[in-house]
Coordinates of C-alpha atoms and ligand atoms in Angstrom, one line a residue:
X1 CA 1.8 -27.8 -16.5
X2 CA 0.2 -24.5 -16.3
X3 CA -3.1 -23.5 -15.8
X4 CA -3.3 -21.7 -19.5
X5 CA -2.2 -24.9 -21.0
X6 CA -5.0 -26.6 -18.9
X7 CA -7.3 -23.5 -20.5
X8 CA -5.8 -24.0 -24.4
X9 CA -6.4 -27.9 -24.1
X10 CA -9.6 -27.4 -23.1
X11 CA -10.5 -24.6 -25.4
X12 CA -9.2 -27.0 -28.1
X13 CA -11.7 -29.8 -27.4
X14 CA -14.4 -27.3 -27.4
X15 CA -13.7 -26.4 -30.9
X16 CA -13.0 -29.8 -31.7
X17 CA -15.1 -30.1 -34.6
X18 CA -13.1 -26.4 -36.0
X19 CA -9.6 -27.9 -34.6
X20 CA -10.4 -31.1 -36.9
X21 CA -11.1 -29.0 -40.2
X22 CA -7.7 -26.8 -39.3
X23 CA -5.7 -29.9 -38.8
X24 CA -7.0 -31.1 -42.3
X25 CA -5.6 -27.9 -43.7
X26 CA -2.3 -28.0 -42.1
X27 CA -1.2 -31.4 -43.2
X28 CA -1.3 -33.6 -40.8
X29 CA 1.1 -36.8 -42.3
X30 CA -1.0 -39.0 -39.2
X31 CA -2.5 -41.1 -41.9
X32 CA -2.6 -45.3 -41.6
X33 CA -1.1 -47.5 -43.7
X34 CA -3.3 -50.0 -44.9
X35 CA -1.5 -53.0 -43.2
X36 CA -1.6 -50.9 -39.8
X37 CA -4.2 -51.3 -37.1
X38 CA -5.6 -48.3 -35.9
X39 CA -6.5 -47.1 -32.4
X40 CA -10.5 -46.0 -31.8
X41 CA -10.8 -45.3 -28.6
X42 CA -8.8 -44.6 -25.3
X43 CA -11.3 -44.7 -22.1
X44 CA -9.9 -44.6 -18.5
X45 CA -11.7 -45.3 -15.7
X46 CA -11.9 -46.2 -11.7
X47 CA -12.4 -49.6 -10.6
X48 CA -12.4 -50.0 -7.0
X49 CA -8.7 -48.9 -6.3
X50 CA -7.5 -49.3 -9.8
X51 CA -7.5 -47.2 -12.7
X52 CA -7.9 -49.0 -16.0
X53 CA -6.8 -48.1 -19.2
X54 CA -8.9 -49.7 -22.2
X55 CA -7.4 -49.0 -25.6
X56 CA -10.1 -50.2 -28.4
X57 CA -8.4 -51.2 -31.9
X58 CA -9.5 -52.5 -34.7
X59 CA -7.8 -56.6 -34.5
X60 CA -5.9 -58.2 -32.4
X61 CA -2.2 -55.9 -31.6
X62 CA 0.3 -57.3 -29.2
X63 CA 1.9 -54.2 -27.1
X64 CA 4.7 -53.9 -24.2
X65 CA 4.4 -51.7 -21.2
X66 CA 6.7 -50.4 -18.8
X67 CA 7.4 -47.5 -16.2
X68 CA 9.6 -44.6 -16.2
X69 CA 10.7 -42.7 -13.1
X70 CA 11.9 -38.9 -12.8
X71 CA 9.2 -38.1 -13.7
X72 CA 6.4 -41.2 -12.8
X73 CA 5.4 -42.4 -16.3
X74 CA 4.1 -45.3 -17.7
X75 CA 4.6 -46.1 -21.1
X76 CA 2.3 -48.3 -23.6
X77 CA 4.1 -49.9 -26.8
X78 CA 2.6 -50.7 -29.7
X79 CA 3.5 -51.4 -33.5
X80 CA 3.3 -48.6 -35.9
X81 CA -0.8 -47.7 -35.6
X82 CA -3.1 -45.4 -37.1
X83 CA -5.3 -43.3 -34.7
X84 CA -9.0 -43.0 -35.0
X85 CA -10.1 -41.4 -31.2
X86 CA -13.4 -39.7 -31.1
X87 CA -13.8 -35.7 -31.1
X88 CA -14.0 -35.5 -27.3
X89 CA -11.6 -34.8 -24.6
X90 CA -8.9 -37.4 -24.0
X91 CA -8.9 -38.4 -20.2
X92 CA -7.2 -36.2 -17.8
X93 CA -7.3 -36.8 -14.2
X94 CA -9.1 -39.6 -13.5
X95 CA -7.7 -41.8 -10.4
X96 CA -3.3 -42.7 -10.8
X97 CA -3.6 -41.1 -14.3
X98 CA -2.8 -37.2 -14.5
X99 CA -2.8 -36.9 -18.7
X100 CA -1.8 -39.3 -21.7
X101 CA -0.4 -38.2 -25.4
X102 CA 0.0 -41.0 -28.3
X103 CA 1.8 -41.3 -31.7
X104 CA 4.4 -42.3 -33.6
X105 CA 7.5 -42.6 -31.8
X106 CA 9.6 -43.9 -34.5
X107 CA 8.9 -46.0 -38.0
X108 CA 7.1 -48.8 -36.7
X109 CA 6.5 -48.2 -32.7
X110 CA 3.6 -45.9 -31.7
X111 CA 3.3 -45.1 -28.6
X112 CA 1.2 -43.9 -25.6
X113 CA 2.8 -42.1 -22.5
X114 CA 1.2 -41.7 -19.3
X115 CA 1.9 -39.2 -17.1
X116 CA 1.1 -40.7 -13.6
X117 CA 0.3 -38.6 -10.1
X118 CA 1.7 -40.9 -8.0
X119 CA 4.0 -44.2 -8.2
X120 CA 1.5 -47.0 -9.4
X121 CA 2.1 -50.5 -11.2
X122 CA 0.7 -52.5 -13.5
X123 CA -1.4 -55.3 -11.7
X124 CA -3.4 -56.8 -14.9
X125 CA -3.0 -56.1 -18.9
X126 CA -4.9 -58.4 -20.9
X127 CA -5.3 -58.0 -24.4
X128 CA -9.3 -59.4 -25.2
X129 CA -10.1 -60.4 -28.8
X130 CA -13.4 -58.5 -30.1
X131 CA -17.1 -59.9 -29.5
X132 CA -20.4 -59.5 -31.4
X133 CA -20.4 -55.5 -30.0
X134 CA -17.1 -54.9 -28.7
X135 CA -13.4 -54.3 -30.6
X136 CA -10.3 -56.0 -29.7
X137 CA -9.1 -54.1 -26.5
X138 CA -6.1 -53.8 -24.7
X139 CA -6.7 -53.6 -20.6
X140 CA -4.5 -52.4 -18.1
X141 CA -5.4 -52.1 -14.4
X142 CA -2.8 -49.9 -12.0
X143 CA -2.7 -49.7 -9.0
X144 CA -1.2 -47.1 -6.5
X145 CA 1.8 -48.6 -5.1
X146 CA 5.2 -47.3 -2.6
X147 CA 7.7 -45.7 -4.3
X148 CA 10.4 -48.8 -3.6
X149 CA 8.0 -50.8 -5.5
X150 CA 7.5 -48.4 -8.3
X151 CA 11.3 -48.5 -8.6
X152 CA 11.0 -52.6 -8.6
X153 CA 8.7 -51.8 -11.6
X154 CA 11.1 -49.8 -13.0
X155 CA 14.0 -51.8 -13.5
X156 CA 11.8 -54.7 -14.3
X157 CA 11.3 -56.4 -18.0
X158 CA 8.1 -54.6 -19.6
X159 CA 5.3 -56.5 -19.4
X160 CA 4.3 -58.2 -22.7
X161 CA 0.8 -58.2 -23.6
X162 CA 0.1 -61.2 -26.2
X163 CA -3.0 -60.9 -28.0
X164 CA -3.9 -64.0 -29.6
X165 CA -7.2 -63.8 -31.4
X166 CA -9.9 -65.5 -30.1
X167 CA -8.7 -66.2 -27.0
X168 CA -8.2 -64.8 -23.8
X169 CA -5.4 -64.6 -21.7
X170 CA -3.7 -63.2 -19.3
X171 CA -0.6 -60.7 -19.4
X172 CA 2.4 -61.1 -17.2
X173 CA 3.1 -58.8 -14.4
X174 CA 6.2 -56.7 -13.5
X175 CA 8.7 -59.2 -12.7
X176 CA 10.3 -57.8 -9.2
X177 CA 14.1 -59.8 -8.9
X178 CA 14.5 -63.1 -8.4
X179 CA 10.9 -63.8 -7.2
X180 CA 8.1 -65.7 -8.4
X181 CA 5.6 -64.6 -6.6
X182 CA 4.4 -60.4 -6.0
X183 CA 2.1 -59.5 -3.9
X184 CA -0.2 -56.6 -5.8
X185 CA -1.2 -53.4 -4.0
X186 CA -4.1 -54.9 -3.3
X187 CA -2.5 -57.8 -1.0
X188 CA -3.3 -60.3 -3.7
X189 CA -0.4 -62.6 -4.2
X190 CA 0.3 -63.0 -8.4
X191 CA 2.7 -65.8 -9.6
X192 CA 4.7 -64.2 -11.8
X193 CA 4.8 -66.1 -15.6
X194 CA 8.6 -65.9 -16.7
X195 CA 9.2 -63.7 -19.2
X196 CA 8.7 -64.8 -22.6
X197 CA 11.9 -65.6 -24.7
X198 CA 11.9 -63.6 -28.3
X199 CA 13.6 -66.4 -29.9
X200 CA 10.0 -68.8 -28.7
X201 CA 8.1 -66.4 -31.4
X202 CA 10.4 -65.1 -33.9
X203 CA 9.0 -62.7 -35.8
X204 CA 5.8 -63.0 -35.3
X205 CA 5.8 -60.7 -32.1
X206 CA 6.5 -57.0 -33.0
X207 CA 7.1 -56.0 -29.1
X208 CA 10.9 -56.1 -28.0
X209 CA 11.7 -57.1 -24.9
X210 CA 13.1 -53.8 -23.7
X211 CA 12.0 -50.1 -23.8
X212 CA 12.1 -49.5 -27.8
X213 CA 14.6 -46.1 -27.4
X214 CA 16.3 -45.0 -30.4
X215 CA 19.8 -45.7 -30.1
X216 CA 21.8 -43.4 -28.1
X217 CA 24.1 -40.6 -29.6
X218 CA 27.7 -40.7 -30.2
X219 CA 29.1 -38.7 -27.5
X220 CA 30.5 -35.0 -27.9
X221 CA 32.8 -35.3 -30.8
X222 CA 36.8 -34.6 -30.4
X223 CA 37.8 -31.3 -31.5
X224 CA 40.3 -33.1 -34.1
X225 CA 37.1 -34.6 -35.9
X226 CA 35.4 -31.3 -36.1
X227 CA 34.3 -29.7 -39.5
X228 CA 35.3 -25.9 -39.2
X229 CA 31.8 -24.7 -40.1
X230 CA 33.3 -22.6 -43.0
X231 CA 36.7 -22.3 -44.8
X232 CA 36.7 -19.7 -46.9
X233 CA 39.2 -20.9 -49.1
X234 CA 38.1 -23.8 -50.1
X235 CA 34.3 -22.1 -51.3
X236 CA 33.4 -22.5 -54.6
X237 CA 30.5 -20.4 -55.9
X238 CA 28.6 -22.9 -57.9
X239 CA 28.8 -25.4 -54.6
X240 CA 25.3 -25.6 -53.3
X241 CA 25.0 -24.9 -49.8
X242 CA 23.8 -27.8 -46.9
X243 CA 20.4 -26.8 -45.2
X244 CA 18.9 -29.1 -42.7
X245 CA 15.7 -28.2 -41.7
X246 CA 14.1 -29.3 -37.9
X247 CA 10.4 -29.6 -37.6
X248 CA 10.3 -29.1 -33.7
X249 CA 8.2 -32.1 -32.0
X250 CA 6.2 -35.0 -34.0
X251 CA 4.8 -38.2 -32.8
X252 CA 4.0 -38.4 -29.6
X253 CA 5.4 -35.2 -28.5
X254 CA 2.7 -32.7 -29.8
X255 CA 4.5 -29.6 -28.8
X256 CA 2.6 -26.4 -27.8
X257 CA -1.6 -26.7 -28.4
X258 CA -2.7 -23.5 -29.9
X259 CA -5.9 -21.7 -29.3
X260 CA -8.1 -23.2 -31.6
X261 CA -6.4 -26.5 -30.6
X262 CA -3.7 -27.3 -33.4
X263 CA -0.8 -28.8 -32.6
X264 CA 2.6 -27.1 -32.6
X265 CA 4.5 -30.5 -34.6
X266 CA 1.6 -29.6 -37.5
X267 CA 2.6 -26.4 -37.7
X268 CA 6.5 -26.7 -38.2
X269 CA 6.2 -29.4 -40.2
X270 CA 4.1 -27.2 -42.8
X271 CA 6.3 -24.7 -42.4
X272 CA 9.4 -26.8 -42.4
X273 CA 7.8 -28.1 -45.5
X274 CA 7.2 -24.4 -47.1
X275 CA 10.6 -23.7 -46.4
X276 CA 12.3 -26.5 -48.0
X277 CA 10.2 -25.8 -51.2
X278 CA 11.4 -21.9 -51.0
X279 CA 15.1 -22.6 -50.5
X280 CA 15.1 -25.3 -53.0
X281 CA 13.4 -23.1 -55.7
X282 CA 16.7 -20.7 -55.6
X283 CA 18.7 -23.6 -56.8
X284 CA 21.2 -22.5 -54.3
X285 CA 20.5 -25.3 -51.7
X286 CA 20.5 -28.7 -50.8
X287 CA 17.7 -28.8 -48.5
X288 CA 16.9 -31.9 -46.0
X289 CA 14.3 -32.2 -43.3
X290 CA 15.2 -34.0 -40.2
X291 CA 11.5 -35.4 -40.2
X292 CA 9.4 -35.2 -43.3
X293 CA 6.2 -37.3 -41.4
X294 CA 4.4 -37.4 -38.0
X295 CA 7.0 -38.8 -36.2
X296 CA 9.0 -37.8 -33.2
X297 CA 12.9 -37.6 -33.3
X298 CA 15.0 -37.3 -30.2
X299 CA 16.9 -33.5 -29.8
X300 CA 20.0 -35.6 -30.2
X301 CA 18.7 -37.5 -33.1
X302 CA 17.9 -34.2 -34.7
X303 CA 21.9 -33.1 -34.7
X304 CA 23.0 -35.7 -35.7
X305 CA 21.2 -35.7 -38.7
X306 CA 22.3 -32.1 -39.7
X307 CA 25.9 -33.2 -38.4
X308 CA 25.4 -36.7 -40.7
X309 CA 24.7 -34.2 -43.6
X310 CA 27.4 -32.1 -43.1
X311 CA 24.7 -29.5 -43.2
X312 CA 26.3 -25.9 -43.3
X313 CA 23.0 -24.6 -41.4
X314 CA 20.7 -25.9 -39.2
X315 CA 17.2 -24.6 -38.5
X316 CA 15.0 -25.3 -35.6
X317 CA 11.0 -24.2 -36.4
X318 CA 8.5 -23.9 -33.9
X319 CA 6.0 -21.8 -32.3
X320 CA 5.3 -21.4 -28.7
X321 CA 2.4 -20.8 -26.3
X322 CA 2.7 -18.0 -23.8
X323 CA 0.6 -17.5 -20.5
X324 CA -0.5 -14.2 -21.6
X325 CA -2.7 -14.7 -25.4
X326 CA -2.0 -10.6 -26.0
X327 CA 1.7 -11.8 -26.5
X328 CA 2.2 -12.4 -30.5
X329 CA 5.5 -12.3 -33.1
X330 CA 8.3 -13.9 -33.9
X331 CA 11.8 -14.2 -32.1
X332 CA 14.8 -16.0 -33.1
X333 CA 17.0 -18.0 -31.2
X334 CA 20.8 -18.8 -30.4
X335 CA 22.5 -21.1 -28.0
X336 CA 23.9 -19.3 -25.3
X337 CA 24.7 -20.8 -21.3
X338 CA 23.1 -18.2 -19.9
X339 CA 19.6 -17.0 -21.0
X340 CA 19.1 -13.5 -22.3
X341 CA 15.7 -13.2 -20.2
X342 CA 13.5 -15.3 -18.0
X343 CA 11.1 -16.1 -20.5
X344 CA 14.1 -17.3 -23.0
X345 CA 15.0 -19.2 -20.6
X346 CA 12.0 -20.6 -19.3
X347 CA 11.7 -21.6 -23.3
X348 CA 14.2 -23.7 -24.0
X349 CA 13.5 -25.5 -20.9
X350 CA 10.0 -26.6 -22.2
X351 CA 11.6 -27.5 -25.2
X352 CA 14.4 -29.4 -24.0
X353 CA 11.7 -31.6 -22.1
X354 CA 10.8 -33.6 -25.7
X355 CA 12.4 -36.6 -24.8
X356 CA 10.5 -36.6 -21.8
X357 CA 7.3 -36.0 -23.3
X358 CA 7.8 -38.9 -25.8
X359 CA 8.7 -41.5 -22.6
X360 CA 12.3 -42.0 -23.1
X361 CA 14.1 -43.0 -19.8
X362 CA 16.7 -40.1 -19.3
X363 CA 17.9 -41.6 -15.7
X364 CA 21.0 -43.8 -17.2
X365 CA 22.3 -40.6 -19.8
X366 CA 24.8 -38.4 -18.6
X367 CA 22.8 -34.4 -18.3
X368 CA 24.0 -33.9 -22.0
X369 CA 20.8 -33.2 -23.3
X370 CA 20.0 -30.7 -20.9
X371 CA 23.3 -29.8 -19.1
X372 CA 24.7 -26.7 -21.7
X373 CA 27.9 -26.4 -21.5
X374 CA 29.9 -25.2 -24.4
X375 CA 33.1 -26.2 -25.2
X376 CA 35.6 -24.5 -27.2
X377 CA 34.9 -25.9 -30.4
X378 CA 31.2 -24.4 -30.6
X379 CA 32.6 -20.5 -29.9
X380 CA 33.0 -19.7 -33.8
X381 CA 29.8 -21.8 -34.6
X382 CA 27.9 -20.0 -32.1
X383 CA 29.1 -16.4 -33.5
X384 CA 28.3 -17.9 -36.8
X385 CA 24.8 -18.1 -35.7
X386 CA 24.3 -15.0 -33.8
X387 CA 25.2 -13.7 -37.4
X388 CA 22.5 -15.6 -39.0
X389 CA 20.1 -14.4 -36.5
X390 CA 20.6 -11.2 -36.8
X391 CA 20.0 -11.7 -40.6
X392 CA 17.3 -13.5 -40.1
X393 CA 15.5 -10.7 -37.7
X394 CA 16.8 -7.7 -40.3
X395 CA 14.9 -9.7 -42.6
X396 CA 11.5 -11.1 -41.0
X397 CA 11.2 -7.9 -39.3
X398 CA 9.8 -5.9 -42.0
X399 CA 7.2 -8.5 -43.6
X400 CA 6.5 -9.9 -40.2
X401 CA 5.3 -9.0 -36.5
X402 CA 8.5 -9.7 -34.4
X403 CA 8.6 -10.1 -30.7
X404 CA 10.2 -7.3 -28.5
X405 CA 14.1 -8.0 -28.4
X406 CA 13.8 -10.4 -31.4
X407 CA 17.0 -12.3 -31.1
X408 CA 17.7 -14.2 -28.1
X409 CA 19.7 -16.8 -26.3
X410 CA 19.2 -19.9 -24.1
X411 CA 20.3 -23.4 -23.3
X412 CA 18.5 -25.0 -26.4
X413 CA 19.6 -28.8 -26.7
X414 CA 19.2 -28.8 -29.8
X415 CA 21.4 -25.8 -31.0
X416 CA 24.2 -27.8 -29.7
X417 CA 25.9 -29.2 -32.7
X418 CA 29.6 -28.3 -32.2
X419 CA 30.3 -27.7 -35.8
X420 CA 26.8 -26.7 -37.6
X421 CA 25.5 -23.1 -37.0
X422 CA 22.0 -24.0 -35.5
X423 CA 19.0 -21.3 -34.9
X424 CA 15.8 -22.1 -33.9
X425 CA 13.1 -19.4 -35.0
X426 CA 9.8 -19.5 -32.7
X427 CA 7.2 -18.3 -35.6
X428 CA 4.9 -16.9 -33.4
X429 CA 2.7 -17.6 -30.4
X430 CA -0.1 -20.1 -30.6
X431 CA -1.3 -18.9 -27.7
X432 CA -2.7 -15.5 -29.9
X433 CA -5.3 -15.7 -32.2
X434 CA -3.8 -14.1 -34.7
X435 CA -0.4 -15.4 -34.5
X436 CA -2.1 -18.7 -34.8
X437 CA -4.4 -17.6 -37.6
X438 CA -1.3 -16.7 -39.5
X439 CA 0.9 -20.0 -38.9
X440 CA -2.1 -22.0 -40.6
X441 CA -2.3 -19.9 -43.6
X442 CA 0.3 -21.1 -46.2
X443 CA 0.3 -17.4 -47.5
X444 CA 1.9 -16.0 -44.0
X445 CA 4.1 -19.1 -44.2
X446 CA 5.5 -18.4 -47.6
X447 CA 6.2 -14.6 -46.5
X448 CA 8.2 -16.0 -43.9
X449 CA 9.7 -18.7 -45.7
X450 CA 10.5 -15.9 -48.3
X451 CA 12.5 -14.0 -45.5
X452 CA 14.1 -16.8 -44.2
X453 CA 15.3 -17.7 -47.2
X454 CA 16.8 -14.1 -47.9
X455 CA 18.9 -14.1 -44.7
X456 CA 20.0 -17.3 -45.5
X457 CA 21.2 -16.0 -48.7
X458 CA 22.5 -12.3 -47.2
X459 CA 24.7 -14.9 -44.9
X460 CA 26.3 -17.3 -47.3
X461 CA 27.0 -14.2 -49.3
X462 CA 29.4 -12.5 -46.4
X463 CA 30.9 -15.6 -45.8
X464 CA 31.8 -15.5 -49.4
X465 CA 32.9 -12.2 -50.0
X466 CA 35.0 -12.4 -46.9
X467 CA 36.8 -15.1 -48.6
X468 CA 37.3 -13.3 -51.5
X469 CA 41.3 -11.9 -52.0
Ligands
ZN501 ZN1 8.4 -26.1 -29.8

């Protein structure tokens, strides 16, 4: 991570108050349902040679934790929660722990992700039930351990923290193979409780037994199965055109963190939200959001809801953060192998890292999401969307600020739908005050929604007059 990044996320706490008033206006869709419990507090702290995570919540929440390698993570597991943290900084830095995120990771799993400095284990989770002055809490101690070990961790079961109110009692610890006794980091030997069987609670425990990870994608389609993105003959004027919309990030992948301290997945979803309204208004479109709430979605997940639509286009909203806070405007993207520049480049790297981010284990996949290689099939979709994006800057240009070189290409996972021409559009920097100023202000949105919207239209016209006789 950067040092600016460092700089924005603490610039954002000290506006935190302001960042909390932006975030109302920019919907934020991070709202609790009544049923759920909700999160108030997320302290971390040093004990002896441990660092323990206390998560306060409002009753008694059962939650599953386990660790991720390449890189160290660990990740916390809970049902779907509402989150109520105080205005202040969340930890950073303190002993094994080098940052955390939360959110919803998908309908009915939130989720926290650690981001560790060095190989540790869980040693102790507990879940203790609330007392005259103190909420339910869920406590995990780690402990720096040898990277064989971490591994051990790794391919264990999660450990399953069982709250039952009232009582007290202990979690299990990461079950190392065919053992029944660890010895901690500390030298203290553990037995090791065998791991609960779902079928002993049915559904009364909402934790699964293994790493809850969407399921994963078909692979690459066969070029027999492909849709040709467009057949002129078969167009029919009155036939309304397929538009998928992606919000970029959501859940517990907040994106970039702009100046003031919003969060990139609550700008493109009020944008993604703005522009659905705009397209749909024409009459023109069928117009579908690949997330409509706070939630995150895998890149993967994301085509294959534009490819499960049949969408005719696909567009990718976001808005980055750059080093340099001078840097402002709006650039337009295109999948390409090689990267038009280093800072293209250098882009779709930190976007590609989403699963990541949201704690998915990418060790077992094959480098799909972020190995780019295009195959035969994508060639006309890909010209199809350098078309489109050259619309789309003809267009923005004149109502909007646009970055130098407006249209560019790079290895963007999630442009890679064989048979959909996919753009993402980068709305601006939220690293500039302006730039962000703009992206919270529905006004500037609808201007470029209006734009957008017009390209869209300039491009589904040449298609058809091309297929005219
Ligand atoms: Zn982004």
């Amino acid at each position: 991570m950067s040092g600016s990044l460092k700089n924005l996320i603490f610039s954002s706490f000290r506006f935190g108050s302001l960042f909390c008033l932006l975030s109302a206006v920019v919907v934020t869709g991070q709202v609790a349902h009544a049923a759920d419990a909700e999160i108030t507090d997320i302290r971390v702290g040093k004990q002896g040679l441990s660092t323990r995570i206390v998560i306060d919540v409002d009753r008694s929440i059962d939650a599953s934790v386990f660790a991720l390698a390449g890189p160290a993570r660990l990740v916390i597991d809970l049902p779907e929660v509402g989150w109520r943290l105080p205005a202040r900084p969340l930890p950073t830095k303190i002993g094994v722990l080098s940052r955390l995120r939360y959110g919803l990771f998908k309908p009915g799993n939130s989720r926290i992700v650690i981001d560790l400095n060095q190989p540790s284990m869980v040693h102790q989770a507990l879940a203790l039930p609330a007392t005259s002055n103190k909420p339910n809490r869920l406590v995990i101690d780690l402990a720096r351990t040898s990277g064989t070990r971490f591994l051990q961790a790794v391919a264990a079961d999660p450990v399953i923290i069982k709250s039952i109110p009232g009582q007290i009692r202990s979690a299990e610890v990461p079950r190392p193979p065919s053992n029944s006794t660890i010895t901690t980091p500390q030298g203290q030997k553990v037995v090791v409780a065998k791991p609960t069987k779902p079928s002993v609670e049915p559904a009364a425990s909402p934790v699964r037994k293994r790493p809850v990870v969407a399921p994963p994608g078909k692979s690459t389609p066969k070029l027999a199965s492909l849709r040709v993105p467009t057949k002129p003959a078969s167009l029919v004027a009155s036939k309304k055109r397929t538009i998928v919309i992606d919000p970029g990030h959501g859940g517990v992948d907040p994106g970039a963190i702009g100046v003031s301290g919003i969060y990139e997945k609550h700008i493109t979803l009020a944008a993604a939200r703005d522009l659905k309204e705009h397209l749909e208004r024409t009459g023109r479109f069928k117009v579908y959001l690949t997330r409509d709430r706070d939630v995150f979605i895998r890149l993967r997940g994301r085509i294959e809801i534009a490819r499960e639509r049949k969408a005719d286009l696909f567009l990718s909203v976001h808005a980055d953060t750059i080093r340099n806070r001078k840097i402002r405007g709006l650039s337009v993207y295109t999948l390409s192998e090689k990267a038009s520049d280093k800072e293209a480049g250098e882009l779709a790297d930190r976007e590609n890292k989403s699963d990541l981010i949201a704690g998915i284990d990418l060790s077992h996949e094959s480098e799909e999401v972020t190995n780019i290689l295009i195959d035969l099939a994508q060639r006309e979709t890909m010209n199809q969307s350098a078309r489109l994006a050259s619309l789309l800057v003809d267009e923005l240009k004149s109502r909007v600020k646009v970055l130098r070189n407006p249209h560019r290409f790079a290895g963007f996972a999630v442009l890679k739908a064989p048979d959909v021409p996919s753009v993402l559009i980068e709305m601006g920097f939220l690293s500039n005050r302006d730039d962000e100023r703009a992206l919270r202000s529905k006004s500037h949105r609808r201007k470029v929604a209006h734009s957008i919207a017009a390209a869209v239209d300039a491009y589904f016209q040449k298609i058809e007059s091309a297929s005219r006789p």
